[in-house]
């Protein structure tokens, strides 16, 4: 057992994947709680598609590093959050429009500039192809997200729970909504390198949803979501390593399994 | 302490002194909730609106709260969030905030709900928890926007009793928006009636209000 673990960690690519993935899943699961509760689950998905388009753009303009996609996704996040506020249906349709629009643009760009090999990478991620710089950037981003989340935890909670009361308490509600949007954009871009555009929202949505099946308190739900994200990611990565599975898919599959378990347990407990 | 309001949409003047209980009544759409938002500083207004309480130290009970059915939060956490206006830039609550939250729950006779999940509470229990939260935020003024809506008569009576206790024994100034005339007449000391016709606006004590034709008209509608 111990030897096996030592063997896994003797590969640089595995260590990089482990560190980056752990930090990314942790920060994604924290933000996910608020996104799910604010009914913004689909925004994560929409942003990932915008991220795909943005990555394609950076690949097409070759000298740009992939991280240049970040500002584009950030602006899209703020726009989506602002617009979906006014009317739910409009926001809903808007996400669909933006998703497919940027996916199409991204595909066209990648084909036109003959970087077709990258399509797979951006769609499904490339967690075992990270280099040191990727690790450092995602570690810094995750660190910023996690510390901001802890520092502003109480304010973020109140803004999510009751905006009117938050305003009456003198909290700058739009500022915190923008903060959540920007942090979400950051984690989506970071996570896309690992999970790909199609699977990243699984990292954001599953852990909080599972946690909410069991826990009735906000702090407990957030803590459980964080723990679940770490456990599911580690399990998924180990499965990937041993059975040569696609990494993103197996991490999301573990999350799905946990979600089903927690849902049935929650139902069972409610009856009992 | 004096609040003087000259509001442009209905041009009304009223004042509330410290420790008084003012009820705001009026038809749907006459601007009661707008008035509340004006008092909280959400809406721009012209005229003199003088509030001698720090703006974000008003205890506020929103009219309806669209609580997501799946929001995982305990009653204790909800009440504690009322202390947030006192926390400032600190990331965490202090012990005195936690004590204040427990006291507020105790005043609303809801201490046993502290660990319960908010989404599992009944309408009356939720209202008590939310008023406790408002109490945490309140320095001297409690602003209640339809606290009794959607509650059955028994629970409603209990709620008014609790609000009355807050007003009398805790010397808290209360401004309550309500549709429930019986509750208003039985509990408050002053009434502000807002109407679409400016001539029907009324401000005065409860006994004065009961003499007015506006009141009799509203009563006929109810009984």
PDB file of C-alpha atoms in Angstrom, chain A residues 81-190:
ATOM      1  CA  UNK A  81     -24.590  37.646 -13.544  1.00  0.00           C
ATOM      2  CA  UNK A  82     -25.821  41.160 -14.241  1.00  0.00           C
ATOM      3  CA  UNK A  83     -28.102  40.158 -17.098  1.00  0.00           C
ATOM      4  CA  UNK A  84     -29.576  37.055 -15.525  1.00  0.00           C
ATOM      5  CA  UNK A  85     -30.648  39.236 -12.604  1.00  0.00           C
ATOM      6  CA  UNK A  86     -33.252  41.110 -14.557  1.00  0.00           C
ATOM      7  CA  UNK A  87     -35.253  38.119 -15.627  1.00  0.00           C
ATOM      8  CA  UNK A  88     -34.657  34.474 -15.139  1.00  0.00           C
ATOM      9  CA  UNK A  89     -35.811  33.301 -18.550  1.00  0.00           C
ATOM     10  CA  UNK A  90     -33.736  35.883 -20.324  1.00  0.00           C
ATOM     11  CA  UNK A  91     -30.666  34.834 -18.356  1.00  0.00           C
ATOM     12  CA  UNK A  92     -31.386  31.199 -19.054  1.00  0.00           C
ATOM     13  CA  UNK A  93     -31.626  31.685 -22.791  1.00  0.00           C
ATOM     14  CA  UNK A  94     -28.661  34.010 -22.680  1.00  0.00           C
ATOM     15  CA  UNK A  95     -26.449  31.300 -21.194  1.00  0.00           C
ATOM     16  CA  UNK A  96     -27.468  28.920 -23.975  1.00  0.00           C
ATOM     17  CA  UNK A  97     -26.750  31.549 -26.616  1.00  0.00           C
ATOM     18  CA  UNK A  98     -23.361  32.428 -25.168  1.00  0.00           C
ATOM     19  CA  UNK A  99     -22.410  28.769 -24.615  1.00  0.00           C
ATOM     20  CA  UNK A 100     -23.079  27.540 -28.110  1.00  0.00           C
ATOM     21  CA  UNK A 101     -21.885  30.803 -29.638  1.00  0.00           C
ATOM     22  CA  UNK A 102     -18.469  30.667 -28.065  1.00  0.00           C
ATOM     23  CA  UNK A 103     -18.162  26.922 -28.578  1.00  0.00           C
ATOM     24  CA  UNK A 104     -18.790  27.383 -32.300  1.00  0.00           C
ATOM     25  CA  UNK A 105     -16.406  30.335 -32.508  1.00  0.00           C
ATOM     26  CA  UNK A 106     -13.754  28.383 -30.667  1.00  0.00           C
ATOM     27  CA  UNK A 107     -14.053  25.365 -32.972  1.00  0.00           C
ATOM     28  CA  UNK A 108     -13.893  27.547 -36.072  1.00  0.00           C
ATOM     29  CA  UNK A 109     -10.840  29.374 -34.766  1.00  0.00           C
ATOM     30  CA  UNK A 110      -9.024  26.158 -33.900  1.00  0.00           C
ATOM     31  CA  UNK A 111      -9.750  24.742 -37.350  1.00  0.00           C
ATOM     32  CA  UNK A 112      -8.871  27.919 -39.217  1.00  0.00           C
ATOM     33  CA  UNK A 113      -5.495  28.202 -37.487  1.00  0.00           C
ATOM     34  CA  UNK A 114      -4.890  24.472 -37.774  1.00  0.00           C
ATOM     35  CA  UNK A 115      -4.536  23.747 -34.110  1.00  0.00           C
ATOM     36  CA  UNK A 116      -7.073  20.950 -34.213  1.00  0.00           C
ATOM     37  CA  UNK A 117      -5.104  18.751 -31.813  1.00  0.00           C
ATOM     38  CA  UNK A 118      -6.002  21.174 -29.079  1.00  0.00           C
ATOM     39  CA  UNK A 119      -9.724  20.563 -29.406  1.00  0.00           C
ATOM     40  CA  UNK A 120      -9.584  17.460 -27.282  1.00  0.00           C
ATOM     41  CA  UNK A 121      -7.405  19.160 -24.733  1.00  0.00           C
ATOM     42  CA  UNK A 122      -9.779  22.043 -24.207  1.00  0.00           C
ATOM     43  CA  UNK A 123     -12.907  19.920 -24.302  1.00  0.00           C
ATOM     44  CA  UNK A 124     -11.814  17.208 -21.879  1.00  0.00           C
ATOM     45  CA  UNK A 125      -8.777  18.653 -20.138  1.00  0.00           C
ATOM     46  CA  UNK A 126      -5.220  17.465 -19.838  1.00  0.00           C
ATOM     47  CA  UNK A 127      -4.566  16.966 -16.183  1.00  0.00           C
ATOM     48  CA  UNK A 128      -1.396  14.894 -16.706  1.00  0.00           C
ATOM     49  CA  UNK A 129       0.173  17.407 -19.082  1.00  0.00           C
ATOM     50  CA  UNK A 130       0.685  20.268 -16.648  1.00  0.00           C
ATOM     51  CA  UNK A 131       4.000  21.998 -16.199  1.00  0.00           C
ATOM     52  CA  UNK A 132       5.445  23.845 -13.221  1.00  0.00           C
ATOM     53  CA  UNK A 133       4.032  27.206 -14.279  1.00  0.00           C
ATOM     54  CA  UNK A 134       0.530  25.738 -14.456  1.00  0.00           C
ATOM     55  CA  UNK A 135       0.931  24.412 -10.947  1.00  0.00           C
ATOM     56  CA  UNK A 136       2.144  27.739  -9.599  1.00  0.00           C
ATOM     57  CA  UNK A 137      -0.569  29.792 -11.300  1.00  0.00           C
ATOM     58  CA  UNK A 138      -3.389  27.540 -10.175  1.00  0.00           C
ATOM     59  CA  UNK A 139      -1.977  27.319  -6.653  1.00  0.00           C
ATOM     60  CA  UNK A 140      -1.841  31.112  -6.414  1.00  0.00           C
ATOM     61  CA  UNK A 141      -5.366  31.478  -7.817  1.00  0.00           C
ATOM     62  CA  UNK A 142      -6.778  28.851  -5.467  1.00  0.00           C
ATOM     63  CA  UNK A 143      -5.009  30.378  -2.517  1.00  0.00           C
ATOM     64  CA  UNK A 144      -6.515  33.789  -3.321  1.00  0.00           C
ATOM     65  CA  UNK A 145      -9.993  32.318  -3.759  1.00  0.00           C
ATOM     66  CA  UNK A 146      -9.903  30.272  -0.568  1.00  0.00           C
ATOM     67  CA  UNK A 147      -8.591  33.143   1.553  1.00  0.00           C
ATOM     68  CA  UNK A 148     -11.092  35.656   0.133  1.00  0.00           C
ATOM     69  CA  UNK A 149     -13.869  33.150   0.736  1.00  0.00           C
ATOM     70  CA  UNK A 150     -12.842  32.691   4.372  1.00  0.00           C
ATOM     71  CA  UNK A 151     -12.355  36.412   5.020  1.00  0.00           C
ATOM     72  CA  UNK A 152     -15.689  37.390   3.487  1.00  0.00           C
ATOM     73  CA  UNK A 153     -17.520  34.206   4.463  1.00  0.00           C
ATOM     74  CA  UNK A 154     -20.184  35.908   6.593  1.00  0.00           C
ATOM     75  CA  UNK A 155     -20.857  38.649   4.071  1.00  0.00           C
ATOM     76  CA  UNK A 156     -21.004  36.226   1.173  1.00  0.00           C
ATOM     77  CA  UNK A 157     -23.465  34.149   3.181  1.00  0.00           C
ATOM     78  CA  UNK A 158     -25.790  37.064   3.865  1.00  0.00           C
ATOM     79  CA  UNK A 159     -25.687  38.275   0.261  1.00  0.00           C
ATOM     80  CA  UNK A 160     -26.608  34.777  -0.861  1.00  0.00           C
ATOM     81  CA  UNK A 161     -29.322  34.285   1.734  1.00  0.00           C
ATOM     82  CA  UNK A 162     -31.117  37.630   1.739  1.00  0.00           C
ATOM     83  CA  UNK A 163     -29.981  40.495  -0.476  1.00  0.00           C
ATOM     84  CA  UNK A 164     -32.476  42.996   0.905  1.00  0.00           C
ATOM     85  CA  UNK A 165     -31.426  42.467   4.469  1.00  0.00           C
ATOM     86  CA  UNK A 166     -27.789  42.576   3.414  1.00  0.00           C
ATOM     87  CA  UNK A 167     -28.395  45.987   1.850  1.00  0.00           C
ATOM     88  CA  UNK A 168     -30.144  47.192   4.975  1.00  0.00           C
ATOM     89  CA  UNK A 169     -27.084  46.115   6.975  1.00  0.00           C
ATOM     90  CA  UNK A 170     -24.946  48.391   4.847  1.00  0.00           C
ATOM     91  CA  UNK A 171     -23.306  45.669   2.785  1.00  0.00           C
ATOM     92  CA  UNK A 172     -22.317  46.530  -0.753  1.00  0.00           C
ATOM     93  CA  UNK A 173     -24.356  43.787  -2.442  1.00  0.00           C
ATOM     94  CA  UNK A 174     -23.281  44.404  -6.082  1.00  0.00           C
ATOM     95  CA  UNK A 175     -19.641  44.368  -5.020  1.00  0.00           C
ATOM     96  CA  UNK A 176     -19.970  40.933  -3.447  1.00  0.00           C
ATOM     97  CA  UNK A 177     -21.959  39.590  -6.379  1.00  0.00           C
ATOM     98  CA  UNK A 178     -19.201  40.784  -8.692  1.00  0.00           C
ATOM     99  CA  UNK A 179     -16.614  39.217  -6.420  1.00  0.00           C
ATOM    100  CA  UNK A 180     -18.399  35.868  -6.626  1.00  0.00           C
ATOM    101  CA  UNK A 181     -18.654  36.186 -10.415  1.00  0.00           C
ATOM    102  CA  UNK A 182     -14.983  37.025 -10.879  1.00  0.00           C
ATOM    103  CA  UNK A 183     -13.790  34.281  -8.543  1.00  0.00           C
ATOM    104  CA  UNK A 184     -16.021  31.820 -10.395  1.00  0.00           C
ATOM    105  CA  UNK A 185     -14.470  32.890 -13.677  1.00  0.00           C
ATOM    106  CA  UNK A 186     -10.989  32.377 -12.251  1.00  0.00           C
ATOM    107  CA  UNK A 187     -11.743  28.905 -10.989  1.00  0.00           C
ATOM    108  CA  UNK A 188     -13.397  27.925 -14.265  1.00  0.00           C
ATOM    109  CA  UNK A 189     -10.365  28.964 -16.292  1.00  0.00           C
ATOM    110  CA  UNK A 190      -7.984  27.235 -13.893  1.00  0.00           C
TER     111      UNK A 190
END
